[in-house]
Short mmCIF file of C-alpha atoms in Angstrom, two decimals:
data_model
loop_
_atom_site.label_atom_id
_atom_site.label_comp_id
_atom_site.label_asym_id
_atom_site.label_seq_id
_atom_site.Cartn_x
_atom_site.Cartn_y
_atom_site.Cartn_z
CA MET E 7 -25.80 -54.42 47.15
CA PRO E 8 -23.84 -54.38 50.92
CA SER E 9 -24.44 -57.91 52.33
CA ILE E 10 -25.68 -58.71 55.46
CA HIS E 11 -22.21 -58.55 57.78
CA VAL E 12 -21.42 -55.08 56.17
CA MET E 13 -24.61 -53.44 56.69
CA ARG E 14 -24.01 -55.08 60.13
CA THR E 15 -20.56 -53.69 60.53
CA GLU E 16 -21.50 -50.18 59.44
CA MET E 17 -24.21 -50.16 61.56
CA ASN E 18 -22.24 -50.61 64.57
CA ARG E 19 -19.44 -48.71 63.94
CA ILE E 20 -22.77 -46.48 63.08
CA VAL E 21 -23.84 -46.73 67.55
CA THR E 22 -20.30 -46.55 67.86
CA SER E 23 -19.34 -42.80 66.24
CA LEU E 24 -22.74 -41.22 67.53
CA ARG E 25 -21.75 -42.30 71.38
CA SER E 26 -18.39 -40.93 71.03
CA LEU E 27 -19.57 -37.45 69.35
CA VAL E 28 -22.38 -36.75 71.67
CA LYS E 29 -19.01 -37.88 74.47
CA GLU E 30 -16.91 -35.26 72.69
CA GLN E 31 -18.96 -32.84 71.24
CA GLY E 32 -22.71 -32.91 73.34
CA LEU E 33 -25.65 -34.35 72.45
CA ALA E 34 -26.46 -30.94 70.85
CA THR E 35 -24.19 -30.54 68.40
CA THR E 36 -24.14 -34.39 67.70
CA SER E 37 -28.49 -34.11 67.23
CA SER E 38 -26.92 -31.43 64.57
CA ARG E 39 -25.14 -33.59 62.61
CA ILE E 40 -27.78 -36.65 62.83
CA ALA E 41 -30.35 -33.89 61.58
CA ALA E 42 -28.22 -32.98 58.43
CA VAL E 43 -27.32 -36.71 57.24
CA ALA E 44 -31.22 -37.20 57.76
CA ARG E 45 -32.22 -34.39 55.14
CA GLY E 46 -29.36 -35.79 52.89
CA GLN E 47 -30.96 -39.17 52.71
CA LEU E 48 -34.61 -37.24 51.86
CA THR E 49 -32.92 -35.38 48.93
CA TYR E 50 -30.99 -37.95 48.18
CA PRO E 51 -33.51 -38.60 45.15
CA ILE E 52 -34.10 -34.65 43.93
CA ILE E 53 -30.72 -34.46 43.56
CA ARG E 54 -29.74 -37.34 41.46
CA ALA E 55 -33.20 -36.73 39.26
CA ARG E 56 -31.42 -33.35 38.81
CA ARG E 57 -27.54 -33.92 38.19
CA GLN E 58 -27.71 -37.31 36.58
CA ASN E 59 -26.47 -35.63 33.42
CA ASP E 60 -23.31 -33.66 35.07
CA ARG E 61 -20.60 -34.26 34.76
CA PHE E 62 -16.79 -32.68 35.84
CA SER E 63 -13.69 -32.74 33.71
CA PHE E 64 -10.44 -35.38 34.26
CA ARG E 65 -7.16 -36.19 32.27
CA GLY E 66 -9.07 -35.19 28.91
CA GLN E 67 -12.79 -37.01 30.26
CA ASP E 68 -16.04 -35.79 30.68
CA LEU E 69 -16.65 -38.34 34.34
CA PRO E 70 -20.55 -38.62 35.56
CA TYR E 71 -20.67 -37.80 38.96
CA ALA E 72 -21.60 -40.87 41.10
CA PHE E 73 -24.62 -40.44 43.15
CA ALA E 74 -24.92 -42.83 46.29
CA ARG E 75 -27.19 -43.01 48.74
CA TYR E 76 -24.42 -44.49 51.26
CA ASN E 77 -22.81 -42.38 53.81
CA ASN E 78 -24.38 -39.63 51.65
CA SER E 79 -21.76 -39.78 49.71
CA PHE E 80 -23.52 -37.72 46.64
CA LEU E 81 -22.36 -34.59 49.09
CA ASN E 82 -18.97 -34.82 49.58
CA GLU E 83 -15.64 -35.84 47.61
CA ARG E 84 -16.97 -39.70 47.21
CA THR E 85 -19.19 -37.63 43.90
CA VAL E 86 -15.89 -37.60 42.65
CA GLU E 87 -13.79 -40.43 44.21
CA ILE E 88 -16.00 -42.91 42.94
CA ALA E 89 -16.46 -41.57 39.50
CA ILE E 90 -12.56 -42.07 38.85
CA ALA E 91 -12.11 -45.14 40.78
CA ASP E 92 -14.37 -46.85 38.29
CA TYR E 93 -13.06 -45.02 34.95
CA PHE E 94 -9.94 -46.71 36.39
CA LEU E 95 -10.77 -49.87 37.16
CA ALA E 96 -13.06 -50.32 34.11
CA ALA E 97 -9.35 -50.81 31.63
CA GLY E 98 -8.09 -53.02 34.55
CA LYS E 99 -7.38 -57.29 35.19
CA GLY E 100 -6.39 -59.21 36.59
CA ARG E 101 -5.60 -59.75 40.65
CA LEU E 102 -6.91 -56.24 42.34
CA LEU E 103 -6.03 -54.94 45.89
CA GLU E 104 -7.96 -52.37 47.93
CA ILE E 105 -6.41 -50.99 51.09
CA GLY E 106 -9.21 -49.67 53.24
CA ASN E 107 -13.30 -51.23 52.87
CA VAL E 108 -14.51 -48.54 50.91
CA LEU E 109 -15.47 -49.98 46.63
CA ALA E 110 -17.92 -52.56 47.91
CA HIS E 111 -20.00 -49.96 49.05
CA TYR E 112 -20.34 -48.58 45.50
CA GLY E 113 -20.85 -51.56 43.73
CA HIS E 114 -17.16 -53.65 43.94
CA PRO E 115 -17.27 -56.76 45.33
CA GLY E 116 -15.19 -59.93 46.41
CA HIS E 117 -11.63 -58.31 45.83
CA THR E 118 -8.62 -58.13 48.16
CA VAL E 119 -9.28 -55.84 50.95
CA VAL E 120 -6.91 -54.97 53.71
CA ASP E 121 -8.54 -53.25 56.50
CA LYS E 122 -6.40 -52.56 60.00
CA TYR E 123 -9.97 -52.04 61.79
CA GLU E 124 -13.02 -53.29 60.10
CA THR E 125 -13.20 -57.01 61.37
CA ILE E 126 -16.17 -58.04 59.22
CA PRO E 127 -14.73 -61.13 56.54
CA GLY E 128 -13.20 -61.16 53.96
CA VAL E 129 -11.61 -58.12 54.84
CA LEU E 130 -8.02 -58.87 56.79
CA ASN E 131 -6.72 -56.66 59.37
CA VAL E 132 -4.20 -56.34 58.88
CA ASP E 133 -2.08 -52.98 58.85
CA ILE E 134 -0.53 -51.73 55.92
CA VAL E 135 2.84 -50.80 57.10
CA ASP E 136 3.53 -54.47 58.18
CA PHE E 137 0.98 -55.75 54.68
CA LYS E 138 2.91 -58.35 52.57
CA PRO E 139 1.52 -60.02 49.62
CA GLU E 140 2.35 -63.46 48.86
CA GLU E 141 1.86 -63.03 45.33
CA PRO E 142 1.60 -59.31 43.97
CA PHE E 143 -1.29 -57.32 42.40
CA ASP E 144 -2.15 -56.34 38.76
CA THR E 145 -4.18 -53.51 40.07
CA VAL E 146 -3.98 -51.49 44.17
CA VAL E 147 -6.54 -48.92 44.64
CA ALA E 148 -6.55 -46.91 47.90
CA ILE E 149 -10.10 -43.79 48.15
CA SER E 150 -8.49 -41.81 51.02
CA THR E 151 -7.47 -44.05 52.52
CA LEU E 152 -4.37 -43.31 53.77
CA GLU E 153 -4.45 -39.76 55.04
CA HIS E 154 -5.75 -41.94 58.52
CA VAL E 155 -2.21 -43.85 59.03
CA GLY E 156 -0.08 -42.87 61.83
CA TRP E 157 -2.35 -39.61 61.89
CA ASP E 158 -5.45 -41.04 63.57
CA GLU E 159 -3.55 -43.55 65.83
CA GLU E 160 -2.08 -43.75 69.11
CA PRO E 161 -0.07 -42.43 69.73
CA ARG E 162 0.03 -40.83 66.70
CA GLU E 163 2.95 -41.09 64.05
CA PRO E 164 3.10 -38.24 61.22
CA ASP E 165 5.79 -39.74 59.19
CA LYS E 166 3.63 -43.01 58.83
CA ILE E 167 2.27 -41.76 55.85
CA LEU E 168 4.76 -41.86 53.70
CA ARG E 169 5.50 -45.81 55.22
CA ALA E 170 1.96 -46.23 53.97
CA VAL E 171 2.71 -45.32 50.29
CA GLU E 172 6.15 -47.37 49.86
CA ALA E 173 4.00 -50.22 50.64
CA VAL E 174 1.38 -50.16 49.12
CA ARG E 175 3.26 -49.08 45.71
CA ALA E 176 5.78 -52.78 47.03
CA CYS E 177 2.07 -54.67 46.62
CA MET E 178 2.02 -53.95 42.86
CA ALA E 179 3.09 -56.33 40.56
CA ASP E 180 5.44 -55.21 37.85
CA GLY E 181 3.47 -53.51 35.03
CA GLY E 182 0.65 -52.90 37.06
CA ARG E 183 -1.72 -50.38 37.47
CA LEU E 184 -2.22 -48.68 41.24
CA LEU E 185 -5.15 -45.58 42.31
CA ILE E 186 -4.27 -42.97 45.16
CA THR E 187 -6.72 -40.32 46.37
CA LEU E 188 -5.52 -38.41 49.69
CA PRO E 189 -7.85 -35.60 50.87
CA ILE E 190 -6.33 -32.36 51.35
CA GLY E 191 -6.73 -30.80 54.94
CA TYR E 192 -6.56 -33.42 57.04
CA ASN E 193 -3.17 -34.22 57.34
CA ARG E 194 -1.22 -31.77 58.06
CA ARG E 195 2.26 -34.11 57.36
CA LEU E 196 0.76 -35.58 54.79
CA ASP E 197 -0.38 -32.51 52.92
CA ASP E 198 3.88 -31.25 54.12
CA ALA E 199 4.36 -34.11 51.98
CA LEU E 200 2.27 -33.69 49.07
CA ARG E 201 3.86 -29.64 48.65
CA ALA E 202 7.31 -31.09 49.13
CA GLY E 203 7.04 -33.29 46.83
CA GLU E 204 7.77 -36.93 49.88
CA ILE E 205 4.95 -38.36 48.26
CA LYS E 206 4.76 -38.17 44.02
CA PHE E 207 3.28 -40.08 41.71
CA PRO E 208 3.67 -40.16 37.08
CA GLN E 209 0.32 -39.26 37.30
CA GLU E 210 -0.70 -36.67 39.38
CA SER E 211 -3.93 -34.47 39.59
CA TRP E 212 -5.67 -31.45 41.92
CA LEU E 213 -9.19 -31.25 42.03
CA VAL E 214 -11.67 -28.59 44.29
CA ARG E 215 -14.55 -28.49 45.23
CA ILE E 216 -15.73 -24.99 44.07
CA ASN E 217 -19.35 -25.03 45.88
CA GLN E 218 -22.53 -26.06 47.72
CA ARG E 219 -23.63 -28.46 44.73
CA ASN E 220 -20.90 -29.91 44.58
CA ASP E 221 -19.63 -29.14 41.73
CA TRP E 222 -15.57 -30.27 41.47
CA VAL E 223 -12.84 -28.85 38.82
CA GLU E 224 -8.99 -29.92 37.63
CA ALA E 225 -6.96 -27.14 39.99
CA ASP E 226 -3.01 -26.32 40.12
CA ARG E 227 -1.53 -28.51 43.22
CA ASP E 228 -0.21 -24.57 44.38
CA GLU E 229 -4.05 -23.64 44.52
CA CYS E 230 -5.32 -27.42 45.56
CA LEU E 231 -3.33 -26.87 48.53
CA THR E 232 -4.01 -24.15 50.13
CA ARG E 233 -7.94 -26.01 51.16
CA LYS E 234 -9.26 -26.53 54.09
CA TYR E 235 -10.69 -29.78 54.91
CA GLY E 236 -14.70 -29.68 56.53
CA GLU E 237 -14.34 -25.27 55.26
CA PRO E 238 -16.55 -24.30 53.53
CA PHE E 239 -17.51 -27.23 52.83
CA THR E 240 -18.56 -30.60 54.86
CA GLY E 241 -15.28 -33.30 54.21
CA ALA E 242 -12.56 -32.69 51.72
CA ASN E 243 -12.68 -29.48 49.51
CA GLY E 244 -9.39 -30.48 47.97
CA LEU E 245 -8.38 -33.98 46.71
CA TYR E 246 -5.79 -35.03 45.15
CA VAL E 247 -5.18 -38.33 42.43
CA GLY E 248 -2.17 -40.41 41.97
CA THR E 249 -2.23 -42.94 39.17
CA ILE E 250 0.83 -45.77 37.93
#
């Protein structure tokens, strides 16, 4: 269960986000989004019960979808991202570094987290491109975080994503393991870098969402890179998974 500090920070984040939404998109649109979140929370027990035995294929494995109430994760790409992270971490040992404070919300607390913006105890507020660990880590994970680097900052630096990926690699010990997930369609420069091979890992997978129910299947790179973010379904409709 998340700590009191985590819950308070999340509440503050939600309030700030709501204020920004009202300012940018108006009260009607914001109210509609709030209603959608509320519907998700209400339907969570039903969907979880109906889909508790559902699986998706990932590199020859049949993995169970992750159904978490937090942030309506069971309705978006988190349902496969967390499942993949659980599978990846189950085989890992040693010191764990996470870029972006995600895993603590899904049952993986107690590791080192670098997150430039989330100011809570235990999180290092450092830009990943400037982070230099005293010792490299055995396992490094970044769940849908790096797409924001340089893209959602002022001034925008589209090429910063390339430096961020290299910085993440540099945090990993020799013989270590790394998992990165990236949503397709959110950051155009990132999509171009994946398409051109500027961002590449020894093991790569591409997944696409195929329906409103939130089922995901493996696809090829070209198909995945045609997917839009937020259309036709909420959040990512295509997902890149890179591992070492």
